[in-house]
Amino acid sequence: MLPLADRYGRVATDLRVSLTDRCNLRCSYCMPAEGLDWLPDDQTLTDDEVVRLIDIAVRRLGVTEVRFTGGEPLVRRGLVDIVRRTHELGVETSLTTNALGLARTAVALREAGLDRINVSIDTVRPETFHEITRRDRLKDVIAGLEAAREAGLAPLKLNAVLLRGTNEDQASELLAWALERGYDLRFIEQMPLDAQHGWSRAEMVTADEIFEQLSADFTLTPHGQPRGSDPAELFDVDGGPGAVGIIASVTRPFCGDCDRVRLTADGQIRNCLFARDESDLRGAMRAGATDDELADRWVTAMLGKRTGHGIDDPSFLQPDRPMSAIGG
């Protein structure tokens, strides 16, 4: 077995697989109101191609966890079958979703072997949800969460981004809502991954600000467990058992502990979320490359991984692809 190691001793065991660049929301920090030009169908990996590359990652390269992302992975027609075939490889499987449509698919996903779900939800106010996503679908998100819990996809993790002038004052409200329902909430600093390239460090709500806001309404104490490769700084809320996580992706990066690698919906390997270069597996696979040859390409791709994302460096350049086309 060849480990997916980089030149700095980090080994990738967590594979993020984007199944589509398409999404049924239009979140302002991700894409413009009119949406984006989606990948043509012939450039998107087929279900069999996705599973083949996952199989190579697991059996030959030491991957132990696979998370399906998008875009919005629930819009991928073959999702349940891909989850089932991946589960049969003996790895942990999870899904990051906006939960639209989850009410219809939660049971099928659980029966296919899905272990966990992360749901993106930035507010519990319908008017704010509409402002951020440009869609009036908060009720559907909440219904999806409830369906996932009933299906046994627990613990449910929620991911939230606070935006200056939009929902920056709603941190405590969202945490109280999550705690009441037994959901695990994580706040994530907004990252420069929008299609419009309008991200500004000065406008970003920082992890320290989030902690200060929450501390005004709750008593937060460090959870006491080493973070390791988990990017969240965990805090017990009011003595527990509830907890909250804060992910300081920009202000306190965790690149030194990174164990992730990404496969895009069109078959490109990205060794970092903010990588400027990609390695093409789709072209080689469709040209007849063997599993060994594809594994070698993957190993080589990891050798180019940088020490960190470099957002604070004056030379930093935002990736050409937005988050919806990379996969979270």
C-alpha atoms as one frame of an Amber mdcrd trajectory, in Angstrom:
protein
   0.000   0.000   0.000   1.275   3.480  -0.937   0.432   6.191   1.598  -0.748
   9.557   0.304   2.150  11.375   1.951   3.444  14.841   1.204   6.983  16.189
   1.617   6.233  17.435   5.138   5.235  14.113   6.665   1.474  14.553   6.491
  -0.520  11.551   5.293  -3.976  11.922   3.747  -6.516   9.375   4.961  -9.649
  11.535   4.606 -10.971  11.735   1.025 -13.511  14.408   0.096 -15.393  13.414
  -3.063 -17.375  16.077  -4.903 -20.198  14.389  -6.803 -21.442  17.488  -8.616
 -20.775  21.200  -8.914 -24.523  21.899  -9.103 -26.509  23.306  -6.219 -30.134
  24.195  -5.545 -29.273  27.202  -3.359 -27.485  30.418  -4.345 -25.635  31.329
  -1.158 -24.186  34.819  -1.459 -20.758  33.759  -0.144 -20.477  30.996  -2.743
 -21.998  32.065  -6.057 -23.898  34.859  -7.815 -27.702  34.999  -7.844 -27.885
  33.712 -11.415 -25.761  30.669 -10.590 -22.754  29.385 -12.510 -22.011  27.504
 -15.715 -22.235  23.870 -14.606 -19.868  21.161 -15.782 -21.035  19.393 -18.960
 -22.251  15.860 -18.299 -19.445  14.306 -20.324 -16.844  15.968 -18.094 -18.425
  14.719 -14.867 -17.294  11.330 -13.577 -19.795   8.520 -14.011 -20.924   6.533
 -10.975 -18.608   3.664 -11.922 -15.662   6.035 -12.367 -16.287   7.613  -8.973
 -16.401   4.237  -7.257 -13.313   3.010  -9.098 -11.253   5.959  -7.887 -12.562
   5.587  -4.340 -11.657   1.897  -4.465  -8.109   2.792  -5.502  -7.877   5.336
  -2.692  -9.058   2.829  -0.089  -7.385  -0.392  -1.201  -4.110   0.991  -2.492
  -3.576   4.380  -0.833  -4.754   3.981   2.750  -7.860   6.176   2.781 -10.092
   5.307   5.764 -12.832   7.947   5.523 -14.823   9.193   2.537 -17.024  12.273
   2.678 -19.326  13.101  -0.219 -19.730  16.776  -1.062 -20.773  19.047  -3.890
 -22.138  21.460  -4.965 -25.081  19.730  -3.392 -24.550  15.951  -3.430 -28.251
  15.182  -2.940 -28.909  16.332  -6.519 -26.686  13.484  -7.798 -29.046  10.770
  -9.034 -26.672   7.894  -8.289 -25.838   9.049  -4.765 -27.413   6.206  -2.802
 -25.760   3.535  -4.947 -22.374   5.283  -4.716 -22.723   5.398  -0.924 -23.638
   1.707  -0.806 -20.696   0.633  -2.951 -18.317   2.802  -0.930 -19.650   1.421
   2.368 -18.908  -2.080   1.093 -15.215  -1.113   0.967 -15.229  -0.957   4.762
 -14.599   2.758   5.255 -16.450   5.405   7.222 -18.790   7.391   4.989 -20.286
  10.820   5.549 -22.094  13.517   3.601 -22.041  17.322   3.622 -25.353  18.745
   2.426 -27.730  21.683   2.614 -30.438  19.126   3.538 -32.832  20.068   0.722
 -34.327  16.736  -0.293 -32.906  14.954   2.740 -36.404  14.261   4.050 -36.918
  11.995   1.012 -33.529  10.285   1.039 -32.403   9.977   4.673 -33.708   6.435
   5.169 -32.250   5.188   1.885 -28.868   6.726   2.694 -28.799   5.136   6.141
 -29.734   1.749   4.687 -26.945   2.172   2.117 -24.453   2.475   4.975 -23.976
   6.215   5.385 -22.561   6.883   8.846 -22.853  10.648   9.369 -24.240  13.852
   7.921 -23.024  17.448   8.137 -25.653  20.049   7.300 -24.873  23.644   6.337
 -27.285  26.052   8.035 -26.319  29.654   8.777 -29.498  30.903  10.432 -32.846
  29.759  11.813 -34.626  32.949  10.757 -36.595  32.459   7.502 -35.968  36.021
   6.310 -32.221  35.761   6.888 -32.117  32.338   5.249 -33.773  33.816   2.175
 -31.311  36.723   2.157 -28.277  34.433   2.286 -29.445  31.600   0.020 -31.836
  33.552  -2.221 -34.340  30.756  -1.664 -37.273  30.392   0.760 -36.416  26.829
   1.838 -35.608  26.926   5.573 -38.586  24.684   6.398 -37.250  22.056   4.014
 -33.818  22.166   5.659 -35.346  21.671   9.105 -37.497  18.814   7.799 -34.390
  17.192   6.344 -32.597  17.424   9.679 -35.505  15.818  11.492 -35.694  13.026
   8.920 -31.963  12.341   9.243 -32.224  12.070  13.016 -35.204   9.716  12.771
 -33.265   7.589  10.280 -30.429   7.181  12.785 -27.874   9.416  11.081 -26.556
  10.729  14.366 -24.846  12.661  15.732 -25.907  15.383  13.337 -23.354  18.120
  12.800 -24.315  21.604  11.671 -21.932  23.993   9.918 -22.571  27.736  10.097
 -20.860  30.758   8.556 -21.453  34.213  10.006 -21.563  37.086   7.525 -20.926
  40.708   8.416 -24.131  42.713   8.302 -26.326  39.679   7.671 -26.304  37.092
  10.461 -23.283  38.093  12.517 -25.525  38.773  15.544 -27.245  35.366  15.439
 -24.529  33.091  16.848 -26.115  32.580  20.271 -29.578  32.133  18.773 -28.343
  29.425  16.432 -26.418  27.659  19.205 -29.447  27.636  21.538 -31.570  26.207
  18.732 -29.025  23.457  18.020 -28.543  22.540  21.675 -32.289  22.240  22.210
 -32.466  19.654  19.418 -29.268  17.797  20.246 -27.364  18.903  17.142 -23.587
  19.500  17.170 -22.893  23.012  15.881 -19.661  24.252  14.319 -19.025  27.852
  13.352 -16.593  28.257  10.443 -14.763  31.432   9.458 -15.734  32.529   5.967
 -13.035  31.510   3.498 -12.029  33.070   0.155 -13.831  30.539  -2.022 -16.640
  32.580  -3.580 -17.079  32.637  -7.342 -17.276  36.444  -7.304 -13.882  36.780
  -5.570 -15.448  39.357  -3.260 -14.090  37.921   0.015 -12.413  40.426   2.293
 -10.348  39.622   5.367 -11.494  42.888   6.946 -15.163  41.917   6.538 -14.792
  38.359   7.814 -16.326  37.530  11.206 -13.383  36.006  13.076 -13.261  33.061
  15.448 -12.408  35.408  18.315 -15.514  37.488  17.583 -17.674  34.362  17.502
 -16.266  33.212  20.839 -16.892  36.637  22.357 -20.495  36.663  21.143 -21.218
  33.198  22.486 -19.511  33.941  25.794 -21.954  36.783  26.414 -24.787  34.234
  26.669 -23.104  30.939  27.555 -20.217  29.725  29.690 -17.705  28.134  27.345
 -14.921  25.912  28.662 -12.350  24.026  26.559 -13.540  20.509  25.857 -10.223
  19.134  27.058  -9.439  16.704  24.259  -6.536  17.169  21.842  -7.674  18.511
  18.500  -5.469  16.354  16.281  -6.706  16.549  12.691 -10.142  17.822  13.806
 -10.170  21.484  12.743 -12.695  22.575  15.378 -11.752  24.060  18.733 -14.384
  22.446  20.948 -15.996  24.057  23.996 -18.438  22.619  26.510 -21.492  24.856
  26.852 -22.631  25.692  30.381 -20.784  22.675  31.741 -22.097  20.246  29.114
 -23.185  17.870  27.852 -23.743  20.191  24.900 -20.718  21.547  23.064 -19.887
  23.939  20.259 -16.993  24.064  17.829 -15.265  27.056  16.269 -13.176  26.489
  13.156 -10.653  29.283  12.665  -9.760  28.303   9.104  -8.240  31.693   8.338
  -6.975  33.219  11.585  -5.642  30.015  13.202  -5.042  27.596  10.320  -4.564
  23.907  11.057  -2.619  23.023   7.928   0.106  21.228   9.892  -2.381  18.537
  10.922  -4.199  18.245   7.584  -5.088  14.693   6.553  -7.370  15.524   3.609
  -7.281  15.133  -0.145 -10.023  16.098  -2.600 -11.447  14.556  -5.768 -13.534
  16.948  -7.857 -16.655  15.987  -9.784 -14.654  16.069 -13.022 -11.919  13.775
 -11.741  -9.217  16.196 -10.634  -7.093  15.645  -7.533  -6.647  18.670  -5.284
  -4.105  18.213  -2.502  -5.360  21.347  -0.723  -8.646  23.238  -0.628  -6.732
  26.319  -1.815  -4.479  24.574  -4.335  -3.777  26.462  -7.537  -2.943  23.277
  -9.435  -4.832  20.033 -10.003  -3.872  16.558 -11.203  -6.091  14.933 -13.816
  -7.209  11.373 -13.144 -10.255  11.418 -15.407  -8.258  11.844 -18.596  -5.803
   9.116 -17.682  -8.586   6.763 -16.602 -10.542   7.252 -19.814  -7.338   6.757
 -21.805  -6.973   3.280 -20.328  -4.711   3.781 -17.295  -4.509   0.825 -14.906
  -5.355   1.076 -11.207  -1.632   1.005 -10.397  -0.960   3.860 -12.803  -3.804
   5.929 -11.353  -2.531   5.258  -7.829   0.953   6.417  -8.841  -0.485   9.632
 -10.283  -2.353  10.236  -7.036   0.781   9.717  -4.934   2.712  12.120  -7.155
  -0.038  14.728  -6.836   0.340  14.749  -3.052   4.046  15.535  -3.237   3.250
  19.043  -4.458   1.199  19.965  -1.387   2.325  23.207   0.220   3.006  23.691
   3.926  -0.149  25.777   4.304  -2.908  27.639   2.480  -1.051  30.963   2.762
  -4.100  33.220   3.068  -2.080  35.649   5.188   0.730  35.772   2.639   0.748
  38.869   0.369   1.232  36.558  -2.611  -1.929  34.544  -1.863  -4.182  33.979
  -4.853  -7.715  32.686  -4.473  -8.365  29.426  -6.368 -10.022  29.856  -9.743
 -12.712  27.365  -8.769 -15.310  28.349  -6.162 -16.260  26.060  -3.278 -19.206
  24.615  -5.232 -16.820  23.305  -7.889 -14.152  22.065  -5.444 -16.166  20.288
  -2.779 -15.976  21.145   0.913
